[in-house]
Amino acid sequence: MKLVDLPRDVRARVVTVHGVAVHGNGDDRSADVVARRLRELGFVSGEPVRVSGFGPFGRDPLLVRIGTSSFALRRSEAARVEVEHVHVDVEQAS
């Protein structure tokens, strides 16, 4: 699932950015500038992420929490981030 499609306040984990494995092989020459910048901001494999808000009328920007930081991303940027749902046990949530 893409980050742009993640419902508000649903816990997820980053898998990839723009189809390139986020943990990567250290070769950023093939990655585009936006994908590289997203990784620099912390959008790396395994990092917890959630959408905590949307712009007017549910559009741009998306307010995204990645780890302990918050970022406003355009929908086109969030569409580059592949995420997976994180299932939380009731005991862990408290």
mmCIF file with all atom_site columns, C-alpha atoms in Angstrom:
data_model
loop_
_atom_site.group_PDB
_atom_site.id
_atom_site.type_symbol
_atom_site.label_atom_id
_atom_site.label_alt_id
_atom_site.label_comp_id
_atom_site.label_asym_id
_atom_site.label_entity_id
_atom_site.label_seq_id
_atom_site.pdbx_PDB_ins_code
_atom_site.Cartn_x
_atom_site.Cartn_y
_atom_site.Cartn_z
_atom_site.occupancy
_atom_site.B_iso_or_equiv
_atom_site.pdbx_formal_charge
_atom_site.auth_seq_id
_atom_site.auth_comp_id
_atom_site.auth_asym_id
_atom_site.auth_atom_id
_atom_site.pdbx_PDB_model_num
ATOM 1  C CA . MET A 1 1  ? 0.000   0.000  0.000  1.00 0.00 ? 1  MET A CA 1
ATOM 2  C CA . LYS A 1 2  ? 1.177   3.536  -0.692 1.00 0.00 ? 2  LYS A CA 1
ATOM 3  C CA . LEU A 1 3  ? 1.512   6.068  2.128  1.00 0.00 ? 3  LEU A CA 1
ATOM 4  C CA . VAL A 1 4  ? -0.850  8.364  0.228  1.00 0.00 ? 4  VAL A CA 1
ATOM 5  C CA . ASP A 1 5  ? -3.582  5.681  0.588  1.00 0.00 ? 5  ASP A CA 1
ATOM 6  C CA . LEU A 1 6  ? -3.035  5.062  4.304  1.00 0.00 ? 6  LEU A CA 1
ATOM 7  C CA . PRO A 1 7  ? -6.060  6.106  6.378  1.00 0.00 ? 7  PRO A CA 1
ATOM 8  C CA . ARG A 1 8  ? -5.564  8.673  9.129  1.00 0.00 ? 8  ARG A CA 1
ATOM 9  C CA . ASP A 1 9  ? -4.026  7.385  12.396 1.00 0.00 ? 9  ASP A CA 1
ATOM 10 C CA . VAL A 1 10 ? -3.405  3.837  11.109 1.00 0.00 ? 10 VAL A CA 1
ATOM 11 C CA . ARG A 1 11 ? -0.031  2.504  12.197 1.00 0.00 ? 11 ARG A CA 1
ATOM 12 C CA . ALA A 1 12 ? 2.249   1.354  9.410  1.00 0.00 ? 12 ALA A CA 1
ATOM 13 C CA . ARG A 1 13 ? 5.892   0.680  8.615  1.00 0.00 ? 13 ARG A CA 1
ATOM 14 C CA . VAL A 1 14 ? 7.949   1.930  5.673  1.00 0.00 ? 14 VAL A CA 1
ATOM 15 C CA . VAL A 1 15 ? 8.886   -0.784 3.170  1.00 0.00 ? 15 VAL A CA 1
ATOM 16 C CA . THR A 1 16 ? 10.318  1.080  0.132  1.00 0.00 ? 16 THR A CA 1
ATOM 17 C CA . VAL A 1 17 ? 10.574  4.512  -1.461 1.00 0.00 ? 17 VAL A CA 1
ATOM 18 C CA . HIS A 1 18 ? 9.853   4.836  -5.205 1.00 0.00 ? 18 HIS A CA 1
ATOM 19 C CA . GLY A 1 19 ? 10.347  1.131  -5.783 1.00 0.00 ? 19 GLY A CA 1
ATOM 20 C CA . VAL A 1 20 ? 13.941  1.172  -4.542 1.00 0.00 ? 20 VAL A CA 1
ATOM 21 C CA . ALA A 1 21 ? 14.591  -0.801 -1.346 1.00 0.00 ? 21 ALA A CA 1
ATOM 22 C CA . VAL A 1 22 ? 14.860  1.863  1.327  1.00 0.00 ? 22 VAL A CA 1
ATOM 23 C CA . HIS A 1 23 ? 17.666  0.108  3.183  1.00 0.00 ? 23 HIS A CA 1
ATOM 24 C CA . GLY A 1 24 ? 19.326  0.326  -0.223 1.00 0.00 ? 24 GLY A CA 1
ATOM 25 C CA . ASN A 1 25 ? 22.708  -0.786 -1.420 1.00 0.00 ? 25 ASN A CA 1
ATOM 26 C CA . GLY A 1 26 ? 24.334  2.592  -0.834 1.00 0.00 ? 26 GLY A CA 1
ATOM 27 C CA . ASP A 1 27 ? 24.114  3.554  -4.502 1.00 0.00 ? 27 ASP A CA 1
ATOM 28 C CA . ASP A 1 28 ? 22.029  6.750  -4.639 1.00 0.00 ? 28 ASP A CA 1
ATOM 29 C CA . ARG A 1 29 ? 23.153  7.600  -8.175 1.00 0.00 ? 29 ARG A CA 1
ATOM 30 C CA . SER A 1 30 ? 20.205  5.676  -9.634 1.00 0.00 ? 30 SER A CA 1
ATOM 31 C CA . ALA A 1 31 ? 17.676  7.146  -7.175 1.00 0.00 ? 31 ALA A CA 1
ATOM 32 C CA . ASP A 1 32 ? 15.855  10.336 -8.029 1.00 0.00 ? 32 ASP A CA 1
ATOM 33 C CA . VAL A 1 33 ? 16.226  13.456 -5.904 1.00 0.00 ? 33 VAL A CA 1
ATOM 34 C CA . VAL A 1 34 ? 12.827  13.178 -4.189 1.00 0.00 ? 34 VAL A CA 1
ATOM 35 C CA . ALA A 1 35 ? 13.326  9.525  -3.214 1.00 0.00 ? 35 ALA A CA 1
ATOM 36 C CA . ARG A 1 36 ? 16.789  10.320 -1.866 1.00 0.00 ? 36 ARG A CA 1
ATOM 37 C CA . ARG A 1 37 ? 15.454  13.278 0.115  1.00 0.00 ? 37 ARG A CA 1
ATOM 38 C CA . LEU A 1 38 ? 12.664  11.162 1.605  1.00 0.00 ? 38 LEU A CA 1
ATOM 39 C CA . ARG A 1 39 ? 15.261  8.657  2.816  1.00 0.00 ? 39 ARG A CA 1
ATOM 40 C CA . GLU A 1 40 ? 17.333  11.502 4.273  1.00 0.00 ? 40 GLU A CA 1
ATOM 41 C CA . LEU A 1 41 ? 14.255  12.672 6.198  1.00 0.00 ? 41 LEU A CA 1
ATOM 42 C CA . GLY A 1 42 ? 13.902  9.232  7.770  1.00 0.00 ? 42 GLY A CA 1
ATOM 43 C CA . PHE A 1 43 ? 11.659  7.301  5.395  1.00 0.00 ? 43 PHE A CA 1
ATOM 44 C CA . VAL A 1 44 ? 13.750  4.153  5.726  1.00 0.00 ? 44 VAL A CA 1
ATOM 45 C CA . SER A 1 45 ? 12.811  0.487  5.832  1.00 0.00 ? 45 SER A CA 1
ATOM 46 C CA . GLY A 1 46 ? 11.139  -0.526 9.087  1.00 0.00 ? 46 GLY A CA 1
ATOM 47 C CA . GLU A 1 47 ? 10.516  3.006  10.372 1.00 0.00 ? 47 GLU A CA 1
ATOM 48 C CA . PRO A 1 48 ? 7.073   3.487  11.949 1.00 0.00 ? 48 PRO A CA 1
ATOM 49 C CA . VAL A 1 49 ? 4.850   5.920  10.068 1.00 0.00 ? 49 VAL A CA 1
ATOM 50 C CA . ARG A 1 50 ? 1.289   7.234  10.169 1.00 0.00 ? 50 ARG A CA 1
ATOM 51 C CA . VAL A 1 51 ? -0.757  9.941  8.518  1.00 0.00 ? 51 VAL A CA 1
ATOM 52 C CA . SER A 1 52 ? -2.008  12.284 11.225 1.00 0.00 ? 52 SER A CA 1
ATOM 53 C CA . GLY A 1 53 ? -3.773  14.909 9.112  1.00 0.00 ? 53 GLY A CA 1
ATOM 54 C CA . PHE A 1 54 ? -4.740  16.193 5.683  1.00 0.00 ? 54 PHE A CA 1
ATOM 55 C CA . GLY A 1 55 ? -4.877  19.588 4.031  1.00 0.00 ? 55 GLY A CA 1
ATOM 56 C CA . PRO A 1 56 ? -8.133  21.331 3.158  1.00 0.00 ? 56 PRO A CA 1
ATOM 57 C CA . PHE A 1 57 ? -10.780 19.047 1.655  1.00 0.00 ? 57 PHE A CA 1
ATOM 58 C CA . GLY A 1 58 ? -8.588  15.986 2.323  1.00 0.00 ? 58 GLY A CA 1
ATOM 59 C CA . ARG A 1 59 ? -5.941  17.077 -0.194 1.00 0.00 ? 59 ARG A CA 1
ATOM 60 C CA . ASP A 1 60 ? -2.380  18.425 -0.028 1.00 0.00 ? 60 ASP A CA 1
ATOM 61 C CA . PRO A 1 61 ? -0.455  18.400 2.157  1.00 0.00 ? 61 PRO A CA 1
ATOM 62 C CA . LEU A 1 62 ? -0.539  15.245 4.262  1.00 0.00 ? 62 LEU A CA 1
ATOM 63 C CA . LEU A 1 63 ? 0.802   15.572 7.786  1.00 0.00 ? 63 LEU A CA 1
ATOM 64 C CA . VAL A 1 64 ? 2.937   12.479 8.312  1.00 0.00 ? 64 VAL A CA 1
ATOM 65 C CA . ARG A 1 65 ? 4.613   11.229 11.492 1.00 0.00 ? 65 ARG A CA 1
ATOM 66 C CA . ILE A 1 66 ? 7.755   9.239  10.838 1.00 0.00 ? 66 ILE A CA 1
ATOM 67 C CA . GLY A 1 67 ? 9.384   8.023  14.026 1.00 0.00 ? 67 GLY A CA 1
ATOM 68 C CA . THR A 1 68 ? 9.269   11.036 16.348 1.00 0.00 ? 68 THR A CA 1
ATOM 69 C CA . SER A 1 69 ? 9.203   13.700 13.599 1.00 0.00 ? 69 SER A CA 1
ATOM 70 C CA . SER A 1 70 ? 6.351   15.231 11.613 1.00 0.00 ? 70 SER A CA 1
ATOM 71 C CA . PHE A 1 71 ? 6.479   16.319 7.971  1.00 0.00 ? 71 PHE A CA 1
ATOM 72 C CA . ALA A 1 72 ? 4.048   17.839 5.503  1.00 0.00 ? 72 ALA A CA 1
ATOM 73 C CA . LEU A 1 73 ? 4.239   15.890 2.238  1.00 0.00 ? 73 LEU A CA 1
ATOM 74 C CA . ARG A 1 74 ? 2.564   16.444 -1.099 1.00 0.00 ? 74 ARG A CA 1
ATOM 75 C CA . ARG A 1 75 ? 0.366   13.563 -2.228 1.00 0.00 ? 75 ARG A CA 1
ATOM 76 C CA . SER A 1 76 ? 2.802   12.952 -5.100 1.00 0.00 ? 76 SER A CA 1
ATOM 77 C CA . GLU A 1 77 ? 5.653   12.542 -2.594 1.00 0.00 ? 77 GLU A CA 1
ATOM 78 C CA . ALA A 1 78 ? 3.628   10.270 -0.302 1.00 0.00 ? 78 ALA A CA 1
ATOM 79 C CA . ALA A 1 79 ? 2.736   8.131  -3.327 1.00 0.00 ? 79 ALA A CA 1
ATOM 80 C CA . ARG A 1 80 ? 6.438   7.207  -3.621 1.00 0.00 ? 80 ARG A CA 1
ATOM 81 C CA . VAL A 1 81 ? 6.475   5.569  -0.171 1.00 0.00 ? 81 VAL A CA 1
ATOM 82 C CA . GLU A 1 82 ? 5.353   1.939  0.104  1.00 0.00 ? 82 GLU A CA 1
ATOM 83 C CA . VAL A 1 83 ? 4.106   0.959  3.583  1.00 0.00 ? 83 VAL A CA 1
ATOM 84 C CA . GLU A 1 84 ? 2.667   -2.080 5.325  1.00 0.00 ? 84 GLU A CA 1
ATOM 85 C CA . HIS A 1 85 ? 0.147   -2.162 8.175  1.00 0.00 ? 85 HIS A CA 1
ATOM 86 C CA . VAL A 1 86 ? 1.477   -2.794 11.654 1.00 0.00 ? 86 VAL A CA 1
ATOM 87 C CA . HIS A 1 87 ? -0.808  -4.968 13.732 1.00 0.00 ? 87 HIS A CA 1
ATOM 88 C CA . VAL A 1 88 ? -0.795  -3.796 17.338 1.00 0.00 ? 88 VAL A CA 1
ATOM 89 C CA . ASP A 1 89 ? -1.678  -6.135 20.194 1.00 0.00 ? 89 ASP A CA 1
ATOM 90 C CA . VAL A 1 90 ? -4.034  -4.726 22.813 1.00 0.00 ? 90 VAL A CA 1
ATOM 91 C CA . GLU A 1 91 ? -1.343  -5.263 25.476 1.00 0.00 ? 91 GLU A CA 1
ATOM 92 C CA . GLN A 1 92 ? 1.261   -3.299 23.455 1.00 0.00 ? 92 GLN A CA 1
ATOM 93 C CA . ALA A 1 93 ? -1.124  -0.396 22.805 1.00 0.00 ? 93 ALA A CA 1
ATOM 94 C CA . SER A 1 94 ? -1.563  0.379  26.504 1.00 0.00 ? 94 SER A CA 1
#
